[in-house]
Short mmCIF file of C-alpha atoms in Angstrom, two decimals:
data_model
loop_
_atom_site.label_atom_id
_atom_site.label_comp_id
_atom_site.label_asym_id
_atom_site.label_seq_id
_atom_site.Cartn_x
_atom_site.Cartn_y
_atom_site.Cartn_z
CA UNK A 279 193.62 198.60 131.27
CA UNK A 280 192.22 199.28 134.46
CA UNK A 281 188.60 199.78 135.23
CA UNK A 282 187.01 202.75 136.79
CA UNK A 283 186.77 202.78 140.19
CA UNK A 284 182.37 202.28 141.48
CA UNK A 285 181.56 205.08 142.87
CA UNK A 286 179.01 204.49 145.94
CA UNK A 287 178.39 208.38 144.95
CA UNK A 288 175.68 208.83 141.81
CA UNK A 289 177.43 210.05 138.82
CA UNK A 290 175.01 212.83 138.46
CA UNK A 291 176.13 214.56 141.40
CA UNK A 292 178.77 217.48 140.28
CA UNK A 293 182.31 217.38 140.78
CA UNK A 294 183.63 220.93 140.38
CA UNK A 295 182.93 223.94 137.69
CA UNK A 296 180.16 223.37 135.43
CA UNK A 297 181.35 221.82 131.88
CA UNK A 298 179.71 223.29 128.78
CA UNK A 299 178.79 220.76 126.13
CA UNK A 300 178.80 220.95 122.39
CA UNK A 301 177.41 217.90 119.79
CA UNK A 302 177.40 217.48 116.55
CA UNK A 303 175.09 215.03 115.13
CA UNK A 304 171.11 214.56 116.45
CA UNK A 305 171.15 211.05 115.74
CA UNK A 306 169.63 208.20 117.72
CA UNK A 307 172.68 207.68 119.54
CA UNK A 308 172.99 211.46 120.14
CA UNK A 309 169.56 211.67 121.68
CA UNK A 310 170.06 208.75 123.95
CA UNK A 311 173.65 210.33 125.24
CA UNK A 312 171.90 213.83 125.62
CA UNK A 313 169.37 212.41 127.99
CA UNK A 314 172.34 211.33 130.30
CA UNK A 315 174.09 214.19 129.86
CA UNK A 316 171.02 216.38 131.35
CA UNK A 317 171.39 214.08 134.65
CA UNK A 318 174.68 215.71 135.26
CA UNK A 319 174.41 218.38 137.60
CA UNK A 320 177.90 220.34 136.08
CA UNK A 321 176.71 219.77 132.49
CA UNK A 322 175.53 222.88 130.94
CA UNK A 323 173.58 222.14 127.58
CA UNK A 324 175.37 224.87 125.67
CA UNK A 325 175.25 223.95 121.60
CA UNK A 326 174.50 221.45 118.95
CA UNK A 327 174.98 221.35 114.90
CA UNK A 328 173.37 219.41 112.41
CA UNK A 329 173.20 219.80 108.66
CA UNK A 330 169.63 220.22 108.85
CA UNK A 331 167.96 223.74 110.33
CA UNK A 332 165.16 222.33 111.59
CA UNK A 333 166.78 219.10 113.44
CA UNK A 334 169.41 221.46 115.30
CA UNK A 335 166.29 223.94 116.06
CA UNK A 336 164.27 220.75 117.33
CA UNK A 337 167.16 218.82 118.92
CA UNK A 338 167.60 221.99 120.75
CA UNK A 339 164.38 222.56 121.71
CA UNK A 340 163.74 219.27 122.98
CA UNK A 341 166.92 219.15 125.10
CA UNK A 342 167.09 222.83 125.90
CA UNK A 343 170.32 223.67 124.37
CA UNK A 344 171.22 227.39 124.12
CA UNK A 345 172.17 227.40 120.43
CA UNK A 346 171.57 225.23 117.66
CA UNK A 347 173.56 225.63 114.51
CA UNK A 348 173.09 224.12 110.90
CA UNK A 349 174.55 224.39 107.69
CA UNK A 350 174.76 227.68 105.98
CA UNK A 351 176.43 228.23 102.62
CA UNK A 352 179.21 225.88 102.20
CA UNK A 353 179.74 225.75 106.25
CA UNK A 354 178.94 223.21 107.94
CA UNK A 355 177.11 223.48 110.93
CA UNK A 356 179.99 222.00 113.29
CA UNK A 357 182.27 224.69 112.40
CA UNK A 358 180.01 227.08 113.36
CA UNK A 359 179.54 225.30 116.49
CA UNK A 360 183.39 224.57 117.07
CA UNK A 361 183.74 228.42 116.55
CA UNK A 362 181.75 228.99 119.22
CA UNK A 363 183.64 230.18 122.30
CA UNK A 364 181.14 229.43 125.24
CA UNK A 365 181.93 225.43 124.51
CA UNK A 366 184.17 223.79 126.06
CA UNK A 367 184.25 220.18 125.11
CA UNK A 368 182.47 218.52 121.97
CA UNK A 369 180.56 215.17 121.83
CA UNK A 370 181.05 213.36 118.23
CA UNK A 371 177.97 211.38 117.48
CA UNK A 372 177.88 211.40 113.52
CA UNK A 373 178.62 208.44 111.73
CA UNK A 374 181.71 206.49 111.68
CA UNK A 375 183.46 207.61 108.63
CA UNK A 376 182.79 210.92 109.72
CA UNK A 377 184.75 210.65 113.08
CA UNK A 378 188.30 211.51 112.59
CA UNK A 379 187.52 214.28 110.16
CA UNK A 380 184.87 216.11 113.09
CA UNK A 381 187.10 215.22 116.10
CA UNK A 382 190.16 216.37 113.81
CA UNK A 383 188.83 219.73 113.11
CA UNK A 384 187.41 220.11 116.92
CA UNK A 385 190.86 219.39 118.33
CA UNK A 386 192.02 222.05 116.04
CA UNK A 387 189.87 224.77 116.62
CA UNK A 388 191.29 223.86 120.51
CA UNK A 389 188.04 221.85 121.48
CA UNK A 390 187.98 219.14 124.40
CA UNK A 391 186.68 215.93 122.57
CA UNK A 392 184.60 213.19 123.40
CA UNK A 393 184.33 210.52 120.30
CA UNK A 394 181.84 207.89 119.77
CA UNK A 395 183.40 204.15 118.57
CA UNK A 396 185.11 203.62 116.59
CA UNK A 397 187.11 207.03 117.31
CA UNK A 398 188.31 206.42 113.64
CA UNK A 399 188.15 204.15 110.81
CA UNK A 400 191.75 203.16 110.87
CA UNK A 401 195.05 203.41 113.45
CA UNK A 402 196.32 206.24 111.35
CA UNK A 403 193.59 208.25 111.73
CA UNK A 404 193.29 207.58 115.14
CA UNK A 405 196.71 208.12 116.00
CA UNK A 406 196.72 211.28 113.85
CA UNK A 407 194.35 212.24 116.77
CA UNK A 408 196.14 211.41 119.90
CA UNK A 409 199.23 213.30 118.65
CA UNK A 410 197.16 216.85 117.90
CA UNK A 411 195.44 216.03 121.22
CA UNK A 412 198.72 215.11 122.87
CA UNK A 413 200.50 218.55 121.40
CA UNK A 414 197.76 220.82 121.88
CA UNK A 415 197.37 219.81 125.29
CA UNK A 416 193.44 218.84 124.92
CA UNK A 417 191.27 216.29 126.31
CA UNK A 418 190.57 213.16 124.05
CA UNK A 419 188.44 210.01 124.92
CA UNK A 420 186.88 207.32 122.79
CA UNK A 421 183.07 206.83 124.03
CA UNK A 422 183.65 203.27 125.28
CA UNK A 423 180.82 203.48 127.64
CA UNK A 424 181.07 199.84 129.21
CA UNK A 425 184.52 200.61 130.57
CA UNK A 426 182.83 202.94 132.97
CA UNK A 427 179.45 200.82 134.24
CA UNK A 428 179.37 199.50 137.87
CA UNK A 429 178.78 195.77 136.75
CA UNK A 430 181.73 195.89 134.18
CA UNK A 431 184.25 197.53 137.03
CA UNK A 432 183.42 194.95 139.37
CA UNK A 433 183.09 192.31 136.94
CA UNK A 434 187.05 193.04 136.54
CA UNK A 435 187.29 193.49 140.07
CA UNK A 436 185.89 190.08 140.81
CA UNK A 437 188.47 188.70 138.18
CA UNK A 438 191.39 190.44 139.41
CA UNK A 439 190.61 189.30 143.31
CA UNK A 440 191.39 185.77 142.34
CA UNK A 441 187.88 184.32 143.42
CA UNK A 442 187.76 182.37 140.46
CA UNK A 443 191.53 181.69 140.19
CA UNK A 444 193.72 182.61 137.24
CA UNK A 445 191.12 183.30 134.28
CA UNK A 446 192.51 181.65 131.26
CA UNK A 447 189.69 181.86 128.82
CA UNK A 448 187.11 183.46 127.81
CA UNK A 449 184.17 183.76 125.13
CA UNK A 450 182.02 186.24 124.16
CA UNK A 451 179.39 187.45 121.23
CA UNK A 452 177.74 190.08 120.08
CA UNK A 453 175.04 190.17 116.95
CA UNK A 454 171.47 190.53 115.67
CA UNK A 455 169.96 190.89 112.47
CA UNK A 456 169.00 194.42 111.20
CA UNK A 457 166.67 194.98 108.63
CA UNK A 458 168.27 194.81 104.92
CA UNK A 459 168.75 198.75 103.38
CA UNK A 460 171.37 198.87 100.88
CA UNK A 461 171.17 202.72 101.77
CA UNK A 462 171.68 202.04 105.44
CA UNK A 463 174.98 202.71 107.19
CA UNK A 464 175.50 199.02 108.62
CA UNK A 465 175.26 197.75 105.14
CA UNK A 466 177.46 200.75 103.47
CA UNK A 467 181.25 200.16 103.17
CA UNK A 468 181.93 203.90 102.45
CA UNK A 469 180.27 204.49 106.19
CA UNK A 470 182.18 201.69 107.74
CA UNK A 471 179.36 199.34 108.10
CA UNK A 472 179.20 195.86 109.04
CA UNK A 473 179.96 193.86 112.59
CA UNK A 474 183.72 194.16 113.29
CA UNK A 475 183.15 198.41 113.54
CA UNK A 476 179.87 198.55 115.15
CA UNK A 477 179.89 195.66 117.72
CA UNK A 478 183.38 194.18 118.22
CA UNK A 479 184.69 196.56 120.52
CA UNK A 480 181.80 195.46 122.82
CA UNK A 481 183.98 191.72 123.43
CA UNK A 482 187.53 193.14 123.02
CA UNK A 483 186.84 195.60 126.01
CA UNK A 484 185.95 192.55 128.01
CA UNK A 485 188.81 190.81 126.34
CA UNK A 486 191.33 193.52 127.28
CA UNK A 487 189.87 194.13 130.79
CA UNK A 488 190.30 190.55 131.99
CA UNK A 489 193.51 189.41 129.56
CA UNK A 490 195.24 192.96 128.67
CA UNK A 491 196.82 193.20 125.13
CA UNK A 492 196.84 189.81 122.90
CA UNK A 493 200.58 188.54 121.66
CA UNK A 494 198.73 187.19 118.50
CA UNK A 495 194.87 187.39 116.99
CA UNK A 496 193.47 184.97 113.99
CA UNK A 497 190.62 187.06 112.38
CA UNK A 498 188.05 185.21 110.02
CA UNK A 499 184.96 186.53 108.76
CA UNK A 500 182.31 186.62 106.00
CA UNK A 501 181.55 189.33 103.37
CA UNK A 502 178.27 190.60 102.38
CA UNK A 503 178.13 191.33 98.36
CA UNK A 504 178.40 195.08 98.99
CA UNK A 505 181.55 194.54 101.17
CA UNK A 506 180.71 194.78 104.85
CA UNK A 507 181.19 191.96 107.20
CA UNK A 508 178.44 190.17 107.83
CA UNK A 509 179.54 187.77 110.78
CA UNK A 510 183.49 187.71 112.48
CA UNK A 511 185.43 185.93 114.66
CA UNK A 512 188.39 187.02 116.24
CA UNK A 513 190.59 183.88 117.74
CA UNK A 514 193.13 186.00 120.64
CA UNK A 515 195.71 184.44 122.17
CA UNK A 516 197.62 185.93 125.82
CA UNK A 517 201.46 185.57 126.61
CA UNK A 518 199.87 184.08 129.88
CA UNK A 519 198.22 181.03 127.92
CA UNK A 520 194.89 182.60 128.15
CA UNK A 521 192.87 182.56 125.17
CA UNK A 522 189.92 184.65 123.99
CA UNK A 523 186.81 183.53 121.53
CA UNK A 524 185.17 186.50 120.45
CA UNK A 525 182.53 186.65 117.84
CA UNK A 526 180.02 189.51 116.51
CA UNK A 527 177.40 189.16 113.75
CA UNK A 528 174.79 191.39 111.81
CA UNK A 529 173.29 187.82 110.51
CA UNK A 530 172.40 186.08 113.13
CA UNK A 531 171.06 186.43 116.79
CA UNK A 532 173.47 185.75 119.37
CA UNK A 533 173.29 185.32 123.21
CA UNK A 534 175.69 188.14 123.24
CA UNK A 535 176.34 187.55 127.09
CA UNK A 536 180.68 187.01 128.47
CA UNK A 537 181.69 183.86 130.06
CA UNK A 538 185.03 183.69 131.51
CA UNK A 539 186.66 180.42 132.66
CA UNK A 540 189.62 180.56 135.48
CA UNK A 541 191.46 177.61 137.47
CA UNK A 542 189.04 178.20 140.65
CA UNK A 543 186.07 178.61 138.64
CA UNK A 544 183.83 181.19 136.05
CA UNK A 545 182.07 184.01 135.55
CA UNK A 546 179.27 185.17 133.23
CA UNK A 547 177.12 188.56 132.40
CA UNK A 548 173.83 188.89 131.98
CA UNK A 549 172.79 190.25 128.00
CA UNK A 550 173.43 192.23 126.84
CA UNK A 551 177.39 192.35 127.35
CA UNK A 552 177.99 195.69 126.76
CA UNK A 553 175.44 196.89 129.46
CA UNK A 554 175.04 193.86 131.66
CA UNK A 555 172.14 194.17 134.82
CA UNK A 556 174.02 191.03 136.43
CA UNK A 557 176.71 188.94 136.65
CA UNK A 558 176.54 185.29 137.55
CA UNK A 559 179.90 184.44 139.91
CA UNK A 560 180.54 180.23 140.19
CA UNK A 561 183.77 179.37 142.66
CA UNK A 562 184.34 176.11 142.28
CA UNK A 563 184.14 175.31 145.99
CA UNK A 564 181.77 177.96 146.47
CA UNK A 565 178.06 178.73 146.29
CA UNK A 566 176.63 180.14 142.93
CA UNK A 567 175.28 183.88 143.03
CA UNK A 568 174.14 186.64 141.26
CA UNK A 569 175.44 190.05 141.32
CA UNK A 570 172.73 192.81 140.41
CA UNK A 571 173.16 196.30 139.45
CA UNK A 572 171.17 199.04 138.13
CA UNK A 573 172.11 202.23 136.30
CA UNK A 574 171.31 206.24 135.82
CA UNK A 575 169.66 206.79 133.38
CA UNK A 576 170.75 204.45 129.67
CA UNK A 577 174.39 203.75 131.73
CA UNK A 578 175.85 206.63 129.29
CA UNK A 579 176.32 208.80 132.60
CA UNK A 580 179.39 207.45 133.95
CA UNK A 581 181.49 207.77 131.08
CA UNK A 582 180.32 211.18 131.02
CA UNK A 583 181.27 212.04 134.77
CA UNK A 584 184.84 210.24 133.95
CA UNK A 585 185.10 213.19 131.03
CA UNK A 586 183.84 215.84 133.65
CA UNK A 587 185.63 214.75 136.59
CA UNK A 588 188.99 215.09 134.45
CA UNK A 589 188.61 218.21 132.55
CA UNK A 590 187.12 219.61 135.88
CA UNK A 591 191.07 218.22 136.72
CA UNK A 592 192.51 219.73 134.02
CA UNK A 593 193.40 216.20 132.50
CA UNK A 594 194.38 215.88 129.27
CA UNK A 595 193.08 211.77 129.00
CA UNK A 596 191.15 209.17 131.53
CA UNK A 597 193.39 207.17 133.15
CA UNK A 598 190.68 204.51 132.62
CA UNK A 599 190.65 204.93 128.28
CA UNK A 600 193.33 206.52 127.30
CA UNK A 601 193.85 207.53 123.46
CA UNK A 602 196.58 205.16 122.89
CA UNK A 603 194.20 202.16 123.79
CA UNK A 604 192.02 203.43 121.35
CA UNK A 605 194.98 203.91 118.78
CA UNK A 606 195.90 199.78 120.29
CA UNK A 607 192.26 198.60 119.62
CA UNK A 608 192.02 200.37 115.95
CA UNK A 609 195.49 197.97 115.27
CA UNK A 610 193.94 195.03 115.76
CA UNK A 611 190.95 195.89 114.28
CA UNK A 612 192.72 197.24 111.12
CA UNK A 613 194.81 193.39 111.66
CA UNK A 614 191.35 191.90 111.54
CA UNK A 615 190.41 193.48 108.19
CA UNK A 616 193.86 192.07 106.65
CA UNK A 617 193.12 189.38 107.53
CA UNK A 618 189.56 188.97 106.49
CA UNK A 619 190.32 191.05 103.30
CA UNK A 620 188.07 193.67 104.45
CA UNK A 621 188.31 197.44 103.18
CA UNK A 622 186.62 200.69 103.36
CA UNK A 623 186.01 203.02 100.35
CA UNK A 624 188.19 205.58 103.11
CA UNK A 625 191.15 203.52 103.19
CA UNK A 626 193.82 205.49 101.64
CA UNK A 627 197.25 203.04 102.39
CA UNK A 628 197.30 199.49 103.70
CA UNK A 629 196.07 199.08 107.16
CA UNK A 630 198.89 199.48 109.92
CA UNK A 631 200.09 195.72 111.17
CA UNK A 632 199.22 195.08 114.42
CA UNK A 633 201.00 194.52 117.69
CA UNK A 634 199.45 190.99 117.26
CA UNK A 635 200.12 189.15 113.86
#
């Protein structure tokens, strides 16, 4: 994988044609993206959908969408909204079991498609996505958003420019303890709860930006009664030698910073990983410093000018997340569940073995 390229230019600055924007799902995460969104110059605010009348009427309001569309009779509100020609590329922000099936029937309908983690709840279903995105000729990213932030990119940079020598290993975590709800959706198998969905994409992006893909991965974990993970670790080792610790919890409270160790010396973020303010740089015959950065907006606005700046393009994927990574990182993940005997009410065949067993 290689990082995006920092931009000295601010991502809210337009790039070509104005973009219209559809999303499905007024959720927390939804509302946070949204905000970005309205930063970007070419991003028109054209239509969301929820079930609910009243949230699309007040996510719309609040946001100043041009339509808002709910459920009516037995059709859900992002049909109506994926049947609605003025959009041109859809945002996913519902929950994760209901990922594939929305980004699925938005590809279909000949939708552009950005997809919040995890873009599905297994490689099948992810790769069942790629393909229709690959054969319609459509635009497909996974909402990775710490691939695109400044202090990630140069954090890579820095790594790749040999300052620190060869990097050869590398830890990371990710956790903190939510609030017990049987009823939630981090404690619900059937919605993919638990840590190894929700947070351990954070470390294996760092893992994958410094090492590349893993020739084998030892995945432990522990269970809660209902069946989620409550606490993993994922062991990874690199045809290089390199090695990779990666941890992420729901039970505990963890640092959840990156440290990475090479031959000339390390590097380490700030917390929390996945949107770090500063990187700490230590050459072993050099002089310790900090690296600073600051974002627009939540940070959500660069991955959002990567999807603009390549449908303005006429790209079909981001050079920078493509949808076979994201079909790569659902194989290990789906390897990690083997291996920590870890299902989901939606599995319907044995998870796909992994390029690293």
């Amino acid at each position: 994988m290689l990082p995006a390229p920092v931009s000295t230019v601010a991502p809210s600055v337009a790039t070509g044609r104005p973009i219209r924007w559809g999303v499905v799902a007024t959720g927390s995460i939804a509302q946070r993206v949204v905000e970005d969104l309205a930063l970007l110059e070419d991003a028109v605010l054209q239509a969301v959908s929820s079930r609910s009348e009243a949230s699309a009427q007040a996510f719309a309001a609040k946001f100043g969408f041009a339509t808002a569309y709910s459920d009516t009779g037995t059709t859900p509100g992002y049909e109506r909204l994926l049947a609605d020609p003025a959009v041109d590329v859809v945002y996913v922000a519902t929950p994760h079991a209901q990922h594939h099936a929305v980004a699925l029937a938005a590809l279909t309908a000949g939708k552009h498609v950005l997809c919040e983690k995890p873009i599905a709840m297994d490689a099948s279903q992810a790769r069942e996505l790629a393909e229709l995105a690959r054969d319609k000729g459509l635009f497909l990213m996974e909402a990775v958003w710490t691939r695109f932030l400044p202090s990630f990119c140069r954090a890579v940079q820095i790594l790749r420019s040999g300052e620190i020598g060869e990097p050869r290993w590398l830890q990371a975590d990710l956790g903190f303890v939510p609030a017990y709800d049987p009823a939630a959706r981090i404690w619900d198998p059937a919605a993919g709860g638990g840590a190894l969905l929700d947070l351990a994409v954070y470390p294996l992006t760092w893992a994958d930006g410094v090492f590349g893909e893993p020739g084998s991965m030892v995945a432990s974990g522990v269970l809660t009664p209902e069946g989620v993970d409550l606490q993993n670790s994922l062991a990874l080792s690199y045809p290089s030698g390199a090695y990779a610790q990666l941890i992420t919890s729901i039970g505990a409270e963890c640092p959840s910073v990156v440290t990475v160790g090479g031959s000339e010396g390390w590097l380490r973020s700030s917390a929390p990983l996945f949107n770090p303010a500063e990187l700490i740089i230590q050459p072993r015959n050099g002089t310790l410093r900090t690296e600073k950065f600051e974002v627009l907006g939540h940070g959500f606005s660069y991955e959002l000018r990567e999807v603009t700046r390549c449908l303005q393009a006429r790209l079909t994927e981001s050079p920078f997340m493509t949808p076979g990574e994201s079909v790569g990182m659902m194989e290990l993940l789906d390897e990690a569940r083997r291996q920590m005997g870890l299902r989901y009410s939606s599995d319907h065949q044995t998870p796909t073995a992994s390029k690293a067993n």
